[in-house]
CSV table of C-alpha atoms and ligand atoms in Angstrom, one decimal:
chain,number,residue,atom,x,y,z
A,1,UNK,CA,34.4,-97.7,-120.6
A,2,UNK,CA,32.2,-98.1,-123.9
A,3,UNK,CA,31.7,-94.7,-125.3
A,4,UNK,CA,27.3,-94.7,-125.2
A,5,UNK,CA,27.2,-91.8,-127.7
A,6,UNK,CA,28.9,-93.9,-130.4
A,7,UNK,CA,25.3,-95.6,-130.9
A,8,UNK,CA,22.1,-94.2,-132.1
A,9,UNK,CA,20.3,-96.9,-130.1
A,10,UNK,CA,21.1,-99.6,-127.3
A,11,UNK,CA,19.6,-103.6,-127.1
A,12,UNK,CA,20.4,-105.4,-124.5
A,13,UNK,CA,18.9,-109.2,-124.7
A,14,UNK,CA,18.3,-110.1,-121.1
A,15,UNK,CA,18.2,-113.7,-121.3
A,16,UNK,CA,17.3,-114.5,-117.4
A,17,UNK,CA,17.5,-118.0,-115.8
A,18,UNK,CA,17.9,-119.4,-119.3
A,19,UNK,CA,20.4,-120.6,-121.9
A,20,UNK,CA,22.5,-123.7,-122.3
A,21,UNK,CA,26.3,-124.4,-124.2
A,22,UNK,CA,24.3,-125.7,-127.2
A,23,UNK,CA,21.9,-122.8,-127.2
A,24,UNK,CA,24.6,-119.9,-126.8
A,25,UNK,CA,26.5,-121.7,-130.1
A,26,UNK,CA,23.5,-121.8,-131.9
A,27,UNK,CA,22.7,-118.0,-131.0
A,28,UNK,CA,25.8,-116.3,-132.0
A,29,UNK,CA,25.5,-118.4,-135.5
A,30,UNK,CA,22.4,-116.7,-136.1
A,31,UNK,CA,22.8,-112.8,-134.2
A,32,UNK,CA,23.1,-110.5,-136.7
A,33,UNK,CA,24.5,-107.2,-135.3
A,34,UNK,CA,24.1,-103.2,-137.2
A,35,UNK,CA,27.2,-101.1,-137.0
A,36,UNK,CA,25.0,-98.6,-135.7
A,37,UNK,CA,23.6,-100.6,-132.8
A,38,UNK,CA,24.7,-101.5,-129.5
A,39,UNK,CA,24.0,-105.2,-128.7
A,40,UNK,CA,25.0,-106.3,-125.3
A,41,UNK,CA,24.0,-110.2,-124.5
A,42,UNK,CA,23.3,-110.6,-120.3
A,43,UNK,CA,23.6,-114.4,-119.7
A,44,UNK,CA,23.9,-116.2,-116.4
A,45,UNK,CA,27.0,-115.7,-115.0
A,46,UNK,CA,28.2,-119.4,-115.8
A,47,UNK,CA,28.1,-118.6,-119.3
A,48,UNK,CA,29.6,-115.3,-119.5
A,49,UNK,CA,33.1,-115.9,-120.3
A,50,UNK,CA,31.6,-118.3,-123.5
A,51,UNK,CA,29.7,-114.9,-124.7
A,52,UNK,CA,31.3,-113.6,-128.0
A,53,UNK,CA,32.0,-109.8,-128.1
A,54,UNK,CA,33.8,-107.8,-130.4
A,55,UNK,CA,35.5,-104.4,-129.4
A,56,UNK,CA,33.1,-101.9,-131.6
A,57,UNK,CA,29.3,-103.0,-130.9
A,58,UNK,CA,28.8,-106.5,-129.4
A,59,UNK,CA,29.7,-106.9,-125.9
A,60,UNK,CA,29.2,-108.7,-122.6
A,61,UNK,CA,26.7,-108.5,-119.8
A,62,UNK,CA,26.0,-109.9,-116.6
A,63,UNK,CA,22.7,-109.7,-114.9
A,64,UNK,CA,23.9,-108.9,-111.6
A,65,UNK,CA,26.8,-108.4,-109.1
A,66,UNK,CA,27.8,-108.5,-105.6
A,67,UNK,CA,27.8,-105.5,-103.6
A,68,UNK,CA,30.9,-106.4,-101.8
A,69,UNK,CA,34.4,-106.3,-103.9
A,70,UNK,CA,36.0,-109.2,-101.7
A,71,UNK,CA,35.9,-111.6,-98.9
A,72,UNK,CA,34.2,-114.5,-97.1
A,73,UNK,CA,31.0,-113.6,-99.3
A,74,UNK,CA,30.1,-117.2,-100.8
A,75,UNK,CA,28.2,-117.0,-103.8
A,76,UNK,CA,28.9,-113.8,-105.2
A,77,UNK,CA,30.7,-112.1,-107.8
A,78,UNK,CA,32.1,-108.9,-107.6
A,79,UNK,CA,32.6,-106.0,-110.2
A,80,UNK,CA,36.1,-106.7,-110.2
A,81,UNK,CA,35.8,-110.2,-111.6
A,82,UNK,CA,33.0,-109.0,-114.2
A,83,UNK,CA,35.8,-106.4,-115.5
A,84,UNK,CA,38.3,-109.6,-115.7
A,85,UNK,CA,35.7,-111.4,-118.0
A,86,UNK,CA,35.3,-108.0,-120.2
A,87,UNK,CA,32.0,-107.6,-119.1
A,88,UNK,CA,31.1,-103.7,-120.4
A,89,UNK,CA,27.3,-103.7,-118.8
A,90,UNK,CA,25.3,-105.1,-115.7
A,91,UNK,CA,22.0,-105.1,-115.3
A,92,UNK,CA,21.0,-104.0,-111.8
A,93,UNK,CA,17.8,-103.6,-109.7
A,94,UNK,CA,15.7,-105.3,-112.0
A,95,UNK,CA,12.3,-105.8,-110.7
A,96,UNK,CA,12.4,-109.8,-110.5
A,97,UNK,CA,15.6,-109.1,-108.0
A,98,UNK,CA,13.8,-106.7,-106.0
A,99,UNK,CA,10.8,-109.0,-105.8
A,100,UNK,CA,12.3,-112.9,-105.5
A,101,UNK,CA,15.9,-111.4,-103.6
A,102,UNK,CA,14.9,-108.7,-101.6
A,103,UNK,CA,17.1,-106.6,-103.2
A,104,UNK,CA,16.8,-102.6,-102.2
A,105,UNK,CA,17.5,-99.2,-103.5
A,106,UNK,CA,20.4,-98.9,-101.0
A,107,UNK,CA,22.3,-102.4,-102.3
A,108,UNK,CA,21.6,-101.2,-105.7
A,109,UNK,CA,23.2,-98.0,-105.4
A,110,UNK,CA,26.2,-100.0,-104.1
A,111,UNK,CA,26.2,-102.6,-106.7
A,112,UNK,CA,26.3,-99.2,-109.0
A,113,UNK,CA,29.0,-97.6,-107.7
A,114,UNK,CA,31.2,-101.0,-107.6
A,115,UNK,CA,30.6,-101.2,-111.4
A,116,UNK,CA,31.4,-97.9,-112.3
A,117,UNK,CA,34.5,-97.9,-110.5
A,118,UNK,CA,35.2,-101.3,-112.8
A,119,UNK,CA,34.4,-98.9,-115.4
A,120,UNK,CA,31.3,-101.9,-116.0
A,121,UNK,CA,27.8,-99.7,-117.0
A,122,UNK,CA,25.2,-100.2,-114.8
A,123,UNK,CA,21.8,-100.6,-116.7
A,124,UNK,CA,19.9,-99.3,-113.3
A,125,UNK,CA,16.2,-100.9,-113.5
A,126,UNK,CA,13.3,-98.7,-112.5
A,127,UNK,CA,9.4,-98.9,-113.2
A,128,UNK,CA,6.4,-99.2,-110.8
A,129,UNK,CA,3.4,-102.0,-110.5
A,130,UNK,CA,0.6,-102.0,-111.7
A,131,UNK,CA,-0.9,-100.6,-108.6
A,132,UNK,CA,1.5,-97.5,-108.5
A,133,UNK,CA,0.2,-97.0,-112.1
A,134,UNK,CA,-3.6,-97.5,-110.9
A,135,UNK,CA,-3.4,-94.8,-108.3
A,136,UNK,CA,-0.9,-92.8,-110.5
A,137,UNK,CA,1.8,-92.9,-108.6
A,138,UNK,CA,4.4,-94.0,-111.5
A,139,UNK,CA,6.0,-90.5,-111.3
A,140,UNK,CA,6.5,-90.5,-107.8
A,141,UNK,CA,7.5,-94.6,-107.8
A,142,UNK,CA,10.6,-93.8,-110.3
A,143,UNK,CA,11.7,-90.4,-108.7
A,144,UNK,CA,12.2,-92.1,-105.4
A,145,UNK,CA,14.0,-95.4,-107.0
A,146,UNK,CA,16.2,-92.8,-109.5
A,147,UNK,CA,17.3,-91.1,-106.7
A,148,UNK,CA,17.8,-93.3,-104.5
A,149,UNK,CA,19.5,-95.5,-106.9
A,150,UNK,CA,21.9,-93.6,-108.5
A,151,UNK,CA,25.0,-93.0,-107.3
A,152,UNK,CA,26.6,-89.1,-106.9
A,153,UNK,CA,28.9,-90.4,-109.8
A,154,UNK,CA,26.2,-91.7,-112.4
A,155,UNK,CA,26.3,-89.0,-115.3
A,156,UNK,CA,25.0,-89.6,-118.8
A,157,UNK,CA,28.3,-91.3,-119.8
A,158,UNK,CA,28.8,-94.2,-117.5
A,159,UNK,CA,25.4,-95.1,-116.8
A,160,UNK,CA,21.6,-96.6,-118.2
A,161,UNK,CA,18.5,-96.2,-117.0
A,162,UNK,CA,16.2,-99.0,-117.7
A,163,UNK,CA,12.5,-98.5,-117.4
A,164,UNK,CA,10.6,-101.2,-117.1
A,165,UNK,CA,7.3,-101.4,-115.9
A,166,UNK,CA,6.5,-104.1,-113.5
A,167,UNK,CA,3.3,-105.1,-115.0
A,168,UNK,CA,4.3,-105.3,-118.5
A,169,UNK,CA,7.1,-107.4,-117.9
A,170,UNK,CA,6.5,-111.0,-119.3
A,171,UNK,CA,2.6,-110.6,-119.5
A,172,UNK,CA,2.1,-109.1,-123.5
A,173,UNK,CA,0.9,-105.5,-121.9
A,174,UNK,CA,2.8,-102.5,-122.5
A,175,UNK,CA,2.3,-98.9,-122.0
A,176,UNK,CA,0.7,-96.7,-124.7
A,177,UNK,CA,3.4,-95.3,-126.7
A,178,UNK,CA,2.6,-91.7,-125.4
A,179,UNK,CA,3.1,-92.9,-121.3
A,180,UNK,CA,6.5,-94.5,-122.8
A,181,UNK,CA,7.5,-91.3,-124.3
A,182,UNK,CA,6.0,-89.4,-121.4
A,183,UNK,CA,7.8,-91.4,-118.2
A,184,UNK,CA,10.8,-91.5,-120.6
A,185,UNK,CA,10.6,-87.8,-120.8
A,186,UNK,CA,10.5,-87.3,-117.1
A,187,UNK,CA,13.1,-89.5,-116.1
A,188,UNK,CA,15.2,-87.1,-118.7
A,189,UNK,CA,14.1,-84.2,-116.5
A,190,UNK,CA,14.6,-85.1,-113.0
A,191,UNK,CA,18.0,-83.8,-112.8
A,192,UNK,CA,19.7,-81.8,-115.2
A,193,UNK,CA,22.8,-84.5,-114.9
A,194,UNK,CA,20.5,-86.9,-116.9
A,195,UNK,CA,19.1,-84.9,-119.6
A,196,UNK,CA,21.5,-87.1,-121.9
A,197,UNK,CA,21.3,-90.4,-120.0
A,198,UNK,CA,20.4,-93.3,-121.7
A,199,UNK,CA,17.1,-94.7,-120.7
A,200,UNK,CA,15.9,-98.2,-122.2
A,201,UNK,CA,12.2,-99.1,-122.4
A,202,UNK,CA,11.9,-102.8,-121.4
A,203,UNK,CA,8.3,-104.9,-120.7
A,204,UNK,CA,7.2,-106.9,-123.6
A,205,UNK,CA,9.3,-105.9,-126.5
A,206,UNK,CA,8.7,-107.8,-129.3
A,207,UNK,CA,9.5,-107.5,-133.1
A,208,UNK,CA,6.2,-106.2,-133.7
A,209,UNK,CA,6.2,-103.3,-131.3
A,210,UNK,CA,10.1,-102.7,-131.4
A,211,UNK,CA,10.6,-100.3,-134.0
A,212,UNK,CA,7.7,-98.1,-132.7
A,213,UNK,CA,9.2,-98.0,-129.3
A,214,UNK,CA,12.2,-97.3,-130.9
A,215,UNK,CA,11.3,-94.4,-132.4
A,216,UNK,CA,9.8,-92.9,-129.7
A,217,UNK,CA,12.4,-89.4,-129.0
A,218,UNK,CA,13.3,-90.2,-125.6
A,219,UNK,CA,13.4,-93.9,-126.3
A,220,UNK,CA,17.2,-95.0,-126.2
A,221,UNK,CA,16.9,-98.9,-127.0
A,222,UNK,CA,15.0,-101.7,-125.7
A,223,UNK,CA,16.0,-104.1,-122.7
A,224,UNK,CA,14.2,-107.4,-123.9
A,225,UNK,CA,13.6,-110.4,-122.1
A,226,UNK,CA,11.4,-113.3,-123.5
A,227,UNK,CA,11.8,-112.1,-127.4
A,228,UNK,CA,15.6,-112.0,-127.0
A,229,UNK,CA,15.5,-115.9,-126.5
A,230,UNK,CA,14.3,-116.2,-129.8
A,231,UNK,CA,17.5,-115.2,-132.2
A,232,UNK,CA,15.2,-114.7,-135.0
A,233,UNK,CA,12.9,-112.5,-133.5
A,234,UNK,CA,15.6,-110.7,-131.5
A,235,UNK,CA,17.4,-110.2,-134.8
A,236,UNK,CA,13.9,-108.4,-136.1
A,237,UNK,CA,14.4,-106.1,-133.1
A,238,UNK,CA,17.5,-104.5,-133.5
A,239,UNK,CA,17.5,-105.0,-137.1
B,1,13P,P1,10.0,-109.4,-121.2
B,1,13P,O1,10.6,-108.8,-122.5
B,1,13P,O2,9.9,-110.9,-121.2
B,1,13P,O3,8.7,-108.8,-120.9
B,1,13P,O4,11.0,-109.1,-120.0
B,1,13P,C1,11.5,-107.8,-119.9
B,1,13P,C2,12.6,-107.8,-118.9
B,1,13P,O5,12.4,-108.1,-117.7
B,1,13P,C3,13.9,-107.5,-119.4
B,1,13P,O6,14.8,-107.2,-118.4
């Protein structure tokens, strides 16, 4: 398993339904990685094994993964088969798979404990809508998903928390850097297993708001959806 602390800060480019062969040539010409950084590339799972990686700070993600490990289970792809591709991370629970897929807190704890046993990092997805936030329940949203979430193995080493509020994903809005700072903060502080943990701010990160973010003290990296599309810009944000 990558080693998290060797990094001062983590970027993961979640590209989504998106990407083509001529694309994904054209996007490692241009990515230019920092020793420093951690850049992991999530692509659909037809690309994946056509990612570049190298062993010290590019690697490999998938967005997603089955919770089963074999069998009569068309369409999936289990941890296993992500570990035979030298895929380091997986994205799970993100908020467009709980909304479009049904997908729970229970199958996401499964899908977590598959990957860690692949010695895979789950980047665990959290964050609340915008009517949680309204009737400030954003606290309460992410304590219930966290725990319910992660598995009894998670510790600070193996696993990422992602936050990522719903309503700032896609749409241009963020969060004020304080309730960043703040939600990041308390996710630190729900257990004392997770005062190290990794947690990645995602919703809108651009090259203009990166580097703030980024400096935030709780703020471990950015998961980044639309902007990492754009190699230029996505080169700005983990320059
Ligand atoms: P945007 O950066 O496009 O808001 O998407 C965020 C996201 O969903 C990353 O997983």
């Amino acid at each position: 398993m990558i080693n998290l602390s060797n990094f001062s800060s983590i970027f993961i480019a979640n590209w989504k339904l998106n990407g083509n062969i001529e694309f994904i040539d054209q996007y490692y010409q241009k990515l230019s990685i920092n020793s420093e950084k951690c850049i992991v590339i999530c692509s659909p799972n037809i690309f994946l094994s056509r990612l570049i990686s190298n062993p010290n700070n590019l690697f490999k993600g998938a967005q997603d993964v089955s919770t089963y490990n074999q069998g009569a289970f068309t369409g999936e792809v289990s941890a296993h088969m992500l570990s035979e591709e030298n895929i380091k991370f997986c994205l799970v629970g993100h908020s467009e798979r709980r909304q479009h897929f049904n997908e729970e807190n229970s199958s996401i704890k499964q899908k977590a404990i598959n990957l860690i046993e692949n010695k895979i990092i789950p980047v665990i997805c959290v964050g609340e809508t915008l009517e949680a936030k309204e009737n400030k329940l954003t606290k309460t949203v992410l304590k219930k998903q966290i725990s319910n979430c992660l598995p009894e193995t998670a510790n600070f080493q193996n696993t990422i928390i992602a936050y990522e509020p719903i309503w700032a994903i896609g749409t241009g809005l963020t969060p004020t850097f304080e309730e960043i700072e703040e939600v990041h903060s308390y996710i630190k502080n729900l257990n004392p297993k997770f005062n190290q943990i990794k947690v990645l701010y995602g919703g809108s990160v651009k090259s203009s708001n990166s580097a703030k973010i980024n400096s935030l003290s709780n703020v471990d990296g950015c998961l980044v959806g639309g902007a990492s599309l754009e190699v230029d810009d996505f080169n700005l944000i983990i320059s």
